[in-house]
Amino acid sequence: MTDHTAAAHDDHHDEPPARFVDRWLFTTNHKDIGTLYLIFSLTMFFTGGLMALVIRAELFQPGLQFVDPQFFNSMTTMHALLMVFGAVMPAFVGLANWLIPMMIGAPDMALPRMNNWSFWILPFAFSMLLLTLLMPGGAPAGGWTLYPPLVLQTGDAFPFMVFAVHLMGASSIMGSINVIVTIMNMRAPGMTLMRMPLFCWAWLITAYLLIAVMPVLAGAVTMLLTDKYFGTSFFNAAGGGDPVLFQHVFWFFGHPEVYIMILPAFGVVSQIIPTFSRKPLFGYTSMVYATASIAFLSFIVWAHHMFTTGMPIAGQLFFMLSTMLIAIPTAVKIFNWLATMWRGELTFETPMLFSIAFVLLFTIGGFSGLMLAIAPADYQYHDTYFVVAHFHYVLVPGAIFSLMAATYYWLPKWTGRMYNEKLGKLHFWLSLIGVNVLFFPQHFLGLAGMPRRIPDYPTQFADFNMISSIGAFMFGFSQLLFVLVIWNCVRGGRKATDQVWDGAKGLEWTLPSPAPYHSFNEPPVIK
Amino acid sequence: MMSDIDERDRRIRRTVVVLALTAVAFYGGFILLTALGG
């Protein structure tokens, strides 16, 4: 009798709840929460993308065309905040939710109710942030770096922005605690740390970074809040404070944040390249140590963002050399990906195309980063479009391409259906061309001296700006194809096999496609 | 006697507390450092 009841109970829970609200609002299922994160991040990607198109439309030619300078500055600020905290980070948390339990053989995340809360904080945080566009004084316009005293000129939007940042931080910290606790305590017997898929390793290290630095950002914006409303002078020179100190605190968060957005991308690419090379990942152990080294180094390089603030020479030297050190573990990774492909039986399905583009174009972003790390040269590059080109190469064909690769790679496992390969490849090629036409000319603009965050510019910069804007619209509109591919796949793609990709290894591929609502209720046997 | 599941739950609780306290320490610590540094 007991057995029978238990079996019936289990059967009942193999299906998602029937009511929409129960399924999506109250869900504690890691797959549903992963889906929610991914849909949310795609929405933010398009909202932030629309803002980027406003920026690029305004910069299509010299002079003021469409928006006033204050609104232009709001667009640059909001675009960055939305893309960093609303698109890239939640997308990787979505992937973590979907994949980590399936990869380590766990039935769910360790803290499922906190998982629900981590997600549902985000729509409120971003609604609040977006509603500042309608407030007196407009949305925040001082740049995503929130430097005082400029940011303190924000109107009524200021406390809303601060609260939104606090909420994003709380969500990220809870998400990270969940990832660490899950990986440290929920692995199936035999799944030792050094046998974990590299995606799990990358996320484990990222989660520690998040726990260390998101509170620092929260502290920084709290101090801005008290400086503005409660008479403190943390960053107010007139009261004995120091505005440059804010930059130190911000970048102590900000530089590890860069790696928070790229380490999970390294994890994704490390899963995909071996599959389509039909070889195990070259140098697994060195990959783990390289990831950990990058994370460690990310804490001691922050002041390379501030070379022009008047640092002592010894400080400039330290931050220049520590920054250059990051090239070593990064090069280890690039070498390992290339060595994995070397003499492999390569095929070029859409996830592999995005991954190869990731390796090549992320390397361009890495090299321009090395150029920026050279303190004396940075005096020329600082606050120019060269910096904009650099970090967009790291984040768009870097982080965003890896997210697209991940979507194409695991979509058949998530939905049980194959996407349209032809449309996927068309999406890839349009994105690849668009992203390079968009960002490559910005290197030249920066080297010629065009400052970032300006709505107008001298005519000498007109040609490259026009090319860049054409690339932006090409890249932006080609993302509609991405939505079409996903939509077609979900609605009626060809049935996917359980293995999906013949070279794929790992526990998630042992599950049926689509992955059942509950998986690994009994821990799998890891040989 | 404690089962494996109880033991795991205890480890999970301990990890959560340590990580949450770390986050709080970074938050408070950096505000304190800034106050002293400014």
Coordinates of C-alpha atoms in Angstrom, one line a residue:
Chain A
M1 CA 0.0 0.0 0.0
T2 CA 2.7 2.4 1.0
D3 CA 4.7 1.6 -2.2
H4 CA 1.6 2.1 -4.3
T5 CA 0.9 5.5 -2.8
A6 CA 4.5 6.5 -3.1
A7 CA 4.5 5.5 -6.8
A8 CA 1.3 7.4 -7.5
H9 CA 2.7 10.4 -5.7
D10 CA 5.8 10.2 -7.9
D11 CA 3.8 9.8 -11.1
H12 CA 1.8 12.9 -10.2
H13 CA 5.0 14.9 -9.8
D14 CA 6.5 13.8 -13.1
E15 CA 4.1 16.3 -14.8
P16 CA 4.3 20.0 -14.4
P17 CA 1.4 21.6 -12.5
A18 CA -1.6 22.2 -14.7
R19 CA -2.4 25.8 -13.6
F20 CA -0.3 28.5 -15.3
V21 CA 0.2 30.4 -12.0
D22 CA 1.3 27.2 -10.1
R23 CA 3.6 26.2 -12.9
W24 CA 5.4 29.5 -13.5
L25 CA 4.8 31.8 -10.4
F26 CA 5.2 29.3 -7.6
T27 CA 7.6 26.9 -9.4
T28 CA 10.5 25.4 -7.6
N29 CA 11.5 23.2 -10.6
H30 CA 15.1 24.0 -11.8
K31 CA 14.1 23.6 -15.5
D32 CA 11.1 25.9 -15.3
I33 CA 13.1 28.5 -13.4
G34 CA 15.9 28.1 -16.0
T35 CA 13.3 28.8 -18.7
L36 CA 12.0 31.8 -16.9
Y37 CA 15.5 33.2 -16.6
L38 CA 16.2 32.6 -20.3
I39 CA 13.0 34.2 -21.4
F40 CA 13.5 37.2 -19.1
S41 CA 17.1 37.7 -20.4
L42 CA 16.0 37.5 -24.0
T43 CA 13.4 40.2 -23.3
M44 CA 16.0 42.4 -21.6
F45 CA 18.4 41.7 -24.6
F46 CA 15.9 43.1 -27.0
T47 CA 15.0 46.1 -24.7
G48 CA 18.7 46.9 -24.2
G49 CA 19.2 46.3 -27.9
L50 CA 16.5 48.8 -28.9
M51 CA 18.4 51.4 -26.7
A52 CA 21.6 50.5 -28.6
L53 CA 19.8 51.2 -31.9
V54 CA 18.6 54.6 -30.6
I55 CA 22.3 55.4 -29.8
R56 CA 23.5 54.2 -33.2
A57 CA 20.7 56.0 -35.1
E58 CA 21.7 59.2 -33.4
L59 CA 25.4 58.6 -34.3
F60 CA 24.6 57.7 -37.9
Q61 CA 25.7 61.2 -38.9
P62 CA 27.1 64.2 -37.1
G63 CA 24.7 66.7 -35.5
L64 CA 21.7 66.1 -33.3
Q65 CA 19.0 64.1 -35.2
F66 CA 16.6 62.2 -33.1
V67 CA 17.1 62.6 -29.3
D68 CA 18.4 65.3 -27.0
P69 CA 21.8 64.8 -25.3
Q70 CA 20.3 64.1 -21.9
F71 CA 18.2 61.3 -23.3
F72 CA 21.1 60.0 -25.3
N73 CA 23.1 59.7 -22.0
S74 CA 20.2 57.9 -20.4
M75 CA 20.2 55.5 -23.3
T76 CA 23.9 54.6 -22.9
T77 CA 23.5 54.2 -19.2
M78 CA 20.3 52.1 -19.4
H79 CA 21.6 50.0 -22.3
A80 CA 24.6 49.0 -20.2
L81 CA 22.7 48.3 -17.0
L82 CA 20.1 46.3 -18.9
M83 CA 22.6 44.3 -20.9
V84 CA 25.0 43.5 -18.0
F85 CA 22.5 42.9 -15.2
G86 CA 19.3 42.0 -17.2
A87 CA 20.5 40.1 -20.2
V88 CA 24.0 38.5 -19.8
M89 CA 24.0 37.6 -16.1
P90 CA 20.4 36.2 -15.9
A91 CA 21.0 34.2 -19.1
F92 CA 24.0 32.4 -17.6
V93 CA 22.0 31.9 -14.4
G94 CA 19.2 30.4 -16.6
L95 CA 21.8 28.0 -18.2
A96 CA 23.1 27.1 -14.7
N97 CA 19.6 26.3 -13.5
W98 CA 18.8 24.1 -16.5
L99 CA 22.2 22.4 -16.8
I100 CA 24.0 22.1 -13.5
P101 CA 21.6 19.6 -11.9
M102 CA 21.4 17.5 -15.1
M103 CA 25.2 17.6 -15.5
I104 CA 26.0 16.5 -11.9
G105 CA 23.2 14.0 -11.6
A106 CA 21.2 15.9 -9.0
P107 CA 17.3 16.0 -9.0
D108 CA 17.2 19.8 -8.6
M109 CA 19.0 22.8 -7.2
A110 CA 19.7 22.4 -3.5
L111 CA 17.5 25.4 -2.5
P112 CA 14.5 25.4 -4.8
R113 CA 12.4 27.9 -3.0
M114 CA 15.2 30.4 -2.8
N115 CA 15.7 29.7 -6.5
N116 CA 12.1 30.9 -7.2
W117 CA 12.7 34.0 -5.2
S118 CA 16.0 34.8 -6.9
F119 CA 14.2 34.9 -10.2
W120 CA 11.0 36.7 -9.3
I121 CA 13.0 39.6 -7.7
L122 CA 14.3 40.5 -11.2
P123 CA 11.2 41.5 -13.1
F124 CA 10.4 44.0 -10.2
A125 CA 14.0 45.3 -10.2
F126 CA 14.0 45.9 -13.9
S127 CA 10.5 47.3 -14.1
M128 CA 11.5 49.8 -11.5
L129 CA 14.7 50.7 -13.4
L130 CA 12.8 51.0 -16.7
L131 CA 10.1 53.2 -15.2
T132 CA 12.7 55.8 -14.3
L133 CA 12.5 56.7 -18.0
L134 CA 9.1 58.3 -17.2
M135 CA 10.2 60.1 -14.1
P136 CA 10.9 63.9 -13.7
G137 CA 14.6 64.4 -14.6
G138 CA 14.6 61.3 -16.7
A139 CA 16.4 58.0 -16.3
P140 CA 19.9 57.8 -14.8
A141 CA 22.3 59.3 -17.4
G142 CA 25.7 59.3 -15.6
G143 CA 26.9 56.0 -17.2
W144 CA 26.6 52.5 -15.8
T145 CA 29.8 53.2 -13.7
L146 CA 27.7 55.7 -11.6
Y147 CA 30.6 58.0 -10.9
P148 CA 29.9 60.7 -8.3
P149 CA 29.5 63.7 -8.4
L150 CA 27.9 63.3 -11.8
V151 CA 25.5 60.5 -10.8
L152 CA 24.3 62.6 -7.9
Q153 CA 22.7 65.0 -10.3
T154 CA 20.2 62.3 -11.2
G155 CA 16.6 63.4 -10.5
D156 CA 13.8 61.4 -8.8
A157 CA 15.2 58.3 -10.6
F158 CA 18.2 58.1 -8.3
P159 CA 16.8 56.1 -5.3
F160 CA 14.8 53.8 -7.7
M161 CA 18.0 53.0 -9.5
V162 CA 19.9 52.3 -6.2
F163 CA 17.1 50.1 -5.0
A164 CA 17.0 48.3 -8.4
V165 CA 20.8 47.6 -8.1
H166 CA 20.3 46.3 -4.6
L167 CA 17.6 43.9 -5.8
M168 CA 19.8 42.7 -8.7
G169 CA 22.6 42.1 -6.3
A170 CA 20.4 40.2 -3.8
S171 CA 19.1 38.0 -6.7
S172 CA 22.7 37.3 -7.9
I173 CA 23.9 36.5 -4.4
M174 CA 21.1 34.1 -3.8
G175 CA 21.6 32.5 -7.2
S176 CA 25.3 32.0 -6.5
I177 CA 24.7 30.5 -3.0
N178 CA 22.4 28.1 -4.7
V179 CA 25.0 27.1 -7.4
I180 CA 27.8 26.6 -4.8
V181 CA 25.6 24.6 -2.4
T182 CA 24.2 22.5 -5.2
I183 CA 27.6 21.6 -6.7
M184 CA 29.3 21.0 -3.3
N185 CA 26.5 18.9 -1.9
M186 CA 24.3 17.4 -4.6
R187 CA 26.7 15.6 -7.0
A188 CA 25.9 12.0 -7.8
P189 CA 28.2 9.4 -6.2
G190 CA 31.3 9.1 -8.3
M191 CA 31.0 12.6 -9.8
T192 CA 34.1 14.0 -8.2
L193 CA 35.0 17.7 -8.6
M194 CA 37.7 16.9 -11.2
R195 CA 35.2 14.8 -13.2
M196 CA 32.6 17.6 -13.4
P197 CA 31.8 19.1 -16.8
L198 CA 33.8 22.3 -17.3
F199 CA 30.6 24.3 -17.4
C200 CA 30.0 23.4 -13.8
W201 CA 33.5 24.3 -12.8
A202 CA 33.3 27.7 -14.6
W203 CA 30.0 28.4 -12.8
L204 CA 31.3 27.3 -9.4
I205 CA 34.2 29.8 -9.7
T206 CA 31.9 32.5 -11.0
A207 CA 29.5 32.0 -8.1
Y208 CA 32.4 32.7 -5.6
L209 CA 33.3 35.8 -7.6
L210 CA 29.6 37.0 -7.4
I211 CA 29.4 36.5 -3.6
A212 CA 32.6 38.5 -3.1
V213 CA 31.8 41.5 -5.4
M214 CA 28.0 42.0 -5.6
P215 CA 28.0 43.1 -2.0
V216 CA 30.7 45.6 -2.8
L217 CA 28.5 47.2 -5.5
A218 CA 25.6 47.2 -3.1
G219 CA 27.9 49.0 -0.6
A220 CA 29.0 51.5 -3.2
V221 CA 25.4 52.5 -4.2
T222 CA 24.4 52.6 -0.5
M223 CA 27.1 55.1 0.1
L224 CA 25.9 57.1 -2.9
L225 CA 22.4 57.1 -1.5
T226 CA 23.5 58.3 1.9
D227 CA 25.7 61.0 0.3
K228 CA 22.7 62.3 -1.6
Y229 CA 20.0 62.1 1.0
F230 CA 21.5 61.7 4.5
G231 CA 24.4 64.2 4.6
T232 CA 27.3 61.8 4.5
S233 CA 30.5 62.6 2.6
F234 CA 31.9 59.3 1.5
F235 CA 32.6 60.7 -2.0
N236 CA 32.1 64.4 -1.4
A237 CA 35.4 66.3 -1.4
A238 CA 33.8 69.3 0.3
G239 CA 32.9 67.2 3.3
G240 CA 36.3 65.4 3.4
G241 CA 35.4 62.5 1.2
D242 CA 37.0 61.5 -2.1
P243 CA 35.2 60.9 -5.4
V244 CA 38.1 58.9 -6.7
L245 CA 37.6 56.4 -3.9
F246 CA 34.2 55.6 -5.4
Q247 CA 36.0 54.5 -8.6
H248 CA 38.3 52.2 -6.6
V249 CA 35.3 50.6 -4.8
F250 CA 33.2 50.4 -8.1
W251 CA 36.0 48.8 -10.1
F252 CA 36.8 46.3 -7.3
F253 CA 33.3 45.1 -8.2
G254 CA 33.5 46.0 -11.8
H255 CA 36.5 44.1 -13.0
P256 CA 35.6 40.7 -11.5
E257 CA 32.1 41.5 -13.0
V258 CA 33.7 41.3 -16.4
Y259 CA 34.9 37.7 -15.6
I260 CA 31.5 36.9 -14.1
M261 CA 30.1 37.5 -17.6
I262 CA 32.8 35.6 -19.4
L263 CA 33.8 32.6 -17.3
P264 CA 30.5 30.8 -17.8
A265 CA 30.9 31.5 -21.5
F266 CA 34.3 29.7 -21.3
G267 CA 32.4 26.8 -19.7
V268 CA 29.8 26.7 -22.5
V269 CA 32.5 26.7 -25.3
S270 CA 34.4 24.0 -23.5
Q271 CA 31.3 21.8 -23.7
I272 CA 30.6 22.5 -27.3
I273 CA 34.0 22.4 -29.0
P274 CA 34.8 18.8 -27.9
T275 CA 31.3 17.6 -29.1
F276 CA 31.8 18.8 -32.6
S277 CA 35.5 17.9 -32.7
R278 CA 34.6 14.4 -31.5
K279 CA 37.5 14.5 -29.1
P280 CA 37.7 15.0 -25.3
L281 CA 38.6 18.5 -24.2
F282 CA 42.4 19.0 -24.4
G283 CA 43.9 19.9 -21.0
Y284 CA 40.9 19.6 -18.7
T285 CA 42.9 20.1 -15.5
S286 CA 44.8 23.1 -16.9
M287 CA 41.4 24.6 -17.9
V288 CA 40.2 24.3 -14.3
Y289 CA 43.4 26.0 -12.9
A290 CA 43.3 28.6 -15.7
T291 CA 39.7 29.5 -14.8
A292 CA 40.6 29.8 -11.1
S293 CA 43.7 31.8 -11.9
I294 CA 41.7 34.3 -14.0
A295 CA 39.2 34.6 -11.1
F296 CA 42.0 35.3 -8.6
L297 CA 43.8 37.8 -10.8
S298 CA 40.5 39.6 -11.5
F299 CA 40.6 40.9 -7.9
I300 CA 44.0 42.6 -8.2
V301 CA 43.7 44.5 -11.5
W302 CA 40.8 47.0 -10.9
A303 CA 42.8 50.2 -11.1
H304 CA 43.7 49.7 -14.8
H305 CA 40.3 51.3 -15.3
M306 CA 41.7 54.4 -13.6
F307 CA 45.2 55.1 -15.0
T308 CA 44.3 58.7 -15.8
T309 CA 43.1 59.6 -12.2
G310 CA 46.7 60.4 -11.1
M311 CA 48.0 57.2 -9.6
P312 CA 51.6 56.9 -8.4
I313 CA 53.9 55.3 -10.9
A314 CA 54.3 52.2 -8.7
G315 CA 50.6 51.8 -8.7
Q316 CA 50.4 52.1 -12.4
L317 CA 53.2 49.6 -12.9
F318 CA 51.5 47.1 -10.5
F319 CA 48.1 47.3 -12.2
M320 CA 49.6 47.2 -15.7
L321 CA 51.7 44.1 -15.0
S322 CA 48.9 42.2 -13.0
T323 CA 46.5 42.9 -15.9
M324 CA 49.0 41.6 -18.5
L325 CA 49.3 38.4 -16.3
I326 CA 45.7 37.6 -17.1
A327 CA 46.8 36.9 -20.7
I328 CA 48.6 33.8 -19.6
P329 CA 45.7 31.7 -18.2
T330 CA 43.5 33.1 -21.0
A331 CA 46.1 31.9 -23.6
V332 CA 46.1 28.5 -22.0
K333 CA 42.4 28.3 -22.6
I334 CA 42.6 29.5 -26.2
F335 CA 45.4 27.0 -26.8
N336 CA 43.4 24.1 -25.3
W337 CA 40.3 24.9 -27.5
L338 CA 42.5 25.0 -30.6
A339 CA 44.3 21.8 -29.5
T340 CA 40.9 20.1 -29.0
M341 CA 39.9 20.9 -32.6
W342 CA 43.3 19.9 -33.9
R343 CA 42.9 16.7 -36.0
G344 CA 39.4 16.3 -34.7
E345 CA 36.5 15.1 -36.9
L346 CA 35.1 18.6 -37.1
T347 CA 31.6 19.4 -38.2
F348 CA 30.2 22.9 -38.3
E349 CA 26.7 22.9 -37.0
T350 CA 25.4 26.2 -35.7
P351 CA 26.6 25.8 -32.0
M352 CA 30.1 25.0 -33.3
L353 CA 30.1 28.0 -35.7
F354 CA 29.2 30.3 -32.8
S355 CA 31.9 28.7 -30.6
I356 CA 34.6 29.1 -33.2
A357 CA 33.6 32.7 -33.8
F358 CA 33.7 33.1 -30.0
V359 CA 37.3 31.9 -29.9
L360 CA 38.5 34.1 -32.7
L361 CA 36.6 37.3 -31.8
F362 CA 37.0 37.1 -28.1
T363 CA 40.8 36.9 -28.8
I364 CA 40.5 40.2 -30.7
G365 CA 38.8 41.7 -27.6
G366 CA 41.5 40.2 -25.4
F367 CA 44.3 41.7 -27.5
S368 CA 42.8 45.2 -27.5
G369 CA 42.5 44.7 -23.7
L370 CA 46.2 44.1 -23.5
M371 CA 46.8 47.3 -25.5
L372 CA 44.6 49.2 -22.9
A373 CA 46.5 47.6 -20.1
I374 CA 49.7 49.5 -21.1
A375 CA 49.5 52.5 -18.8
P376 CA 51.3 55.1 -20.9
A377 CA 49.3 54.1 -24.0
D378 CA 46.0 54.2 -22.0
Y379 CA 46.4 57.9 -21.7
Q380 CA 45.6 58.1 -25.4
Y381 CA 42.9 55.4 -25.4
H382 CA 41.1 56.2 -22.2
D383 CA 37.4 57.1 -22.5
T384 CA 37.5 56.8 -26.3
Y385 CA 35.6 54.5 -28.7
F386 CA 38.6 52.2 -28.6
V387 CA 37.4 51.2 -25.1
V388 CA 33.9 50.8 -26.4
A389 CA 35.2 48.5 -29.3
H390 CA 37.3 46.5 -26.8
F391 CA 34.6 45.6 -24.3
H392 CA 32.0 45.0 -26.9
Y393 CA 34.2 42.5 -28.7
V394 CA 34.5 40.7 -25.3
L395 CA 30.9 40.9 -24.5
V396 CA 29.0 40.5 -27.8
P397 CA 30.9 38.0 -29.9
G398 CA 32.2 36.8 -26.5
A399 CA 29.5 36.4 -23.9
I400 CA 26.4 36.8 -26.2
F401 CA 27.8 34.4 -29.0
S402 CA 28.4 31.8 -26.3
L403 CA 24.8 32.2 -25.1
M404 CA 23.6 31.7 -28.7
A405 CA 25.8 28.7 -29.1
A406 CA 24.4 27.3 -25.8
T407 CA 20.9 27.8 -26.9
Y408 CA 21.4 26.0 -30.2
Y409 CA 23.3 23.2 -28.5
W410 CA 20.9 22.4 -25.7
L411 CA 17.6 23.6 -27.3
P412 CA 16.9 20.0 -28.6
K413 CA 17.4 18.6 -25.1
W414 CA 15.2 21.2 -23.6
T415 CA 12.4 21.1 -26.1
G416 CA 12.7 17.6 -27.6
R417 CA 12.8 19.1 -31.1
M418 CA 15.5 20.1 -33.5
Y419 CA 15.9 23.7 -34.7
N420 CA 16.1 24.6 -38.4
E421 CA 19.9 24.2 -39.2
K422 CA 19.7 26.4 -42.3
L423 CA 18.0 29.3 -40.5
G424 CA 20.5 28.8 -37.6
K425 CA 23.4 29.2 -39.9
L426 CA 21.9 32.2 -41.6
H427 CA 21.5 33.7 -38.2
F428 CA 25.1 33.0 -37.4
W429 CA 26.5 34.5 -40.6
L430 CA 24.4 37.6 -40.4
S431 CA 25.4 38.1 -36.8
L432 CA 29.0 37.5 -37.5
I433 CA 29.1 40.1 -40.3
G434 CA 26.9 42.5 -38.5
V435 CA 28.9 42.4 -35.3
N436 CA 32.2 43.1 -37.1
V437 CA 30.8 45.9 -39.2
L438 CA 29.4 47.3 -36.0
F439 CA 32.4 47.2 -33.7
F440 CA 35.6 46.9 -35.8
P441 CA 35.4 50.6 -37.1
Q442 CA 35.0 51.8 -33.5
H443 CA 38.7 50.9 -32.9
F444 CA 39.7 53.4 -35.6
L445 CA 37.3 56.0 -34.2
G446 CA 38.9 55.6 -30.7
L447 CA 42.4 55.8 -32.0
A448 CA 41.5 59.0 -33.9
G449 CA 40.3 60.4 -30.6
M450 CA 36.5 60.1 -30.6
P451 CA 35.3 60.2 -27.0
R452 CA 32.6 57.7 -25.8
R453 CA 29.2 58.8 -24.5
I454 CA 28.7 61.8 -26.8
P455 CA 25.6 62.3 -29.1
D456 CA 27.4 64.5 -31.6
Y457 CA 30.9 64.5 -33.1
P458 CA 33.2 66.4 -35.6
T459 CA 32.7 65.4 -39.3
Q460 CA 36.1 63.7 -39.4
F461 CA 34.4 60.7 -37.6
A462 CA 31.4 60.6 -39.9
D463 CA 32.4 57.6 -42.2
F464 CA 33.3 55.1 -39.6
N465 CA 30.2 56.1 -37.5
M466 CA 28.0 55.5 -40.5
I467 CA 29.5 52.1 -41.1
S468 CA 29.2 51.2 -37.5
S469 CA 25.5 52.2 -37.4
I470 CA 24.8 50.1 -40.5
G471 CA 26.4 47.1 -38.7
A472 CA 24.3 47.8 -35.6
F473 CA 21.0 47.6 -37.5
M474 CA 22.2 44.5 -39.4
F475 CA 23.2 42.8 -36.1
G476 CA 20.0 44.0 -34.3
F477 CA 17.5 42.8 -36.9
S478 CA 19.3 39.5 -37.5
Q479 CA 18.5 38.7 -33.9
L480 CA 14.8 38.5 -34.9
L481 CA 15.9 35.4 -36.8
F482 CA 17.1 33.9 -33.5
V483 CA 13.6 34.3 -32.1
L484 CA 12.1 32.8 -35.2
V485 CA 14.4 29.8 -35.1
I486 CA 13.5 29.2 -31.4
W487 CA 9.8 29.7 -32.1
N488 CA 9.8 27.3 -35.0
C489 CA 11.8 24.7 -33.0
V490 CA 9.4 24.9 -30.0
R491 CA 6.3 24.9 -32.2
G492 CA 7.1 22.1 -34.6
G493 CA 10.7 21.1 -35.2
R494 CA 11.7 17.6 -36.1
K495 CA 11.8 15.2 -33.2
A496 CA 15.3 15.2 -31.5
T497 CA 17.0 12.0 -30.4
D498 CA 18.1 11.5 -26.8
Q499 CA 21.8 11.8 -27.8
V500 CA 21.1 14.8 -30.1
W501 CA 24.7 15.3 -31.1
D502 CA 26.7 12.2 -31.8
G503 CA 29.9 13.5 -30.1
A504 CA 28.1 14.8 -27.0
K505 CA 29.3 13.4 -23.7
G506 CA 27.8 14.0 -20.2
L507 CA 24.9 13.0 -18.0
E508 CA 22.4 15.4 -19.6
W509 CA 22.6 13.5 -22.9
T510 CA 21.6 10.2 -21.1
L511 CA 18.2 11.7 -20.4
P512 CA 15.3 11.6 -22.8
S513 CA 14.6 14.5 -25.1
P514 CA 12.9 16.6 -23.9
A515 CA 14.4 16.2 -20.5
P516 CA 11.7 14.9 -18.1
Y517 CA 10.2 17.4 -15.6
H518 CA 12.0 15.7 -12.8
S519 CA 15.3 14.0 -13.6
F520 CA 17.7 11.9 -11.6
N521 CA 15.3 11.2 -8.7
E522 CA 17.6 8.2 -8.2
P523 CA 21.3 9.2 -8.5
P524 CA 22.9 7.9 -11.7
V525 CA 25.9 5.6 -11.6
I526 CA 29.1 7.4 -12.6
K527 CA 31.7 5.0 -13.9
Chain B
M1 CA 21.7 8.3 14.4
M2 CA 22.0 10.8 11.6
S3 CA 21.0 9.6 8.1
D4 CA 23.0 10.6 5.0
I5 CA 20.2 13.0 4.0
D6 CA 20.2 14.7 7.4
E7 CA 24.0 15.0 7.2
R8 CA 23.7 16.5 3.7
D9 CA 21.0 18.9 4.9
R10 CA 23.2 20.0 7.8
R11 CA 26.1 20.6 5.4
I12 CA 23.8 22.6 3.1
R13 CA 22.7 24.8 6.0
R14 CA 26.2 25.3 7.1
T15 CA 27.4 26.3 3.6
V16 CA 24.5 28.7 3.2
V17 CA 25.3 30.4 6.5
V18 CA 29.0 30.7 5.7
L19 CA 28.3 32.2 2.2
A20 CA 25.6 34.6 3.4
L21 CA 27.9 35.8 6.1
T22 CA 30.7 36.3 3.6
A23 CA 28.4 38.4 1.5
V24 CA 27.4 40.5 4.5
A25 CA 31.1 40.9 5.5
F26 CA 32.0 42.2 2.1
Y27 CA 29.1 44.7 2.1
G28 CA 29.8 46.0 5.6
G29 CA 33.6 45.7 5.2
F30 CA 33.8 47.8 2.1
I31 CA 31.6 50.6 3.6
L32 CA 33.8 50.6 6.7
L33 CA 37.0 50.7 4.6
T34 CA 35.6 53.6 2.5
A35 CA 34.6 55.5 5.6
L36 CA 38.1 55.1 7.0
G37 CA 39.8 55.7 3.7
G38 CA 37.8 58.8 2.8

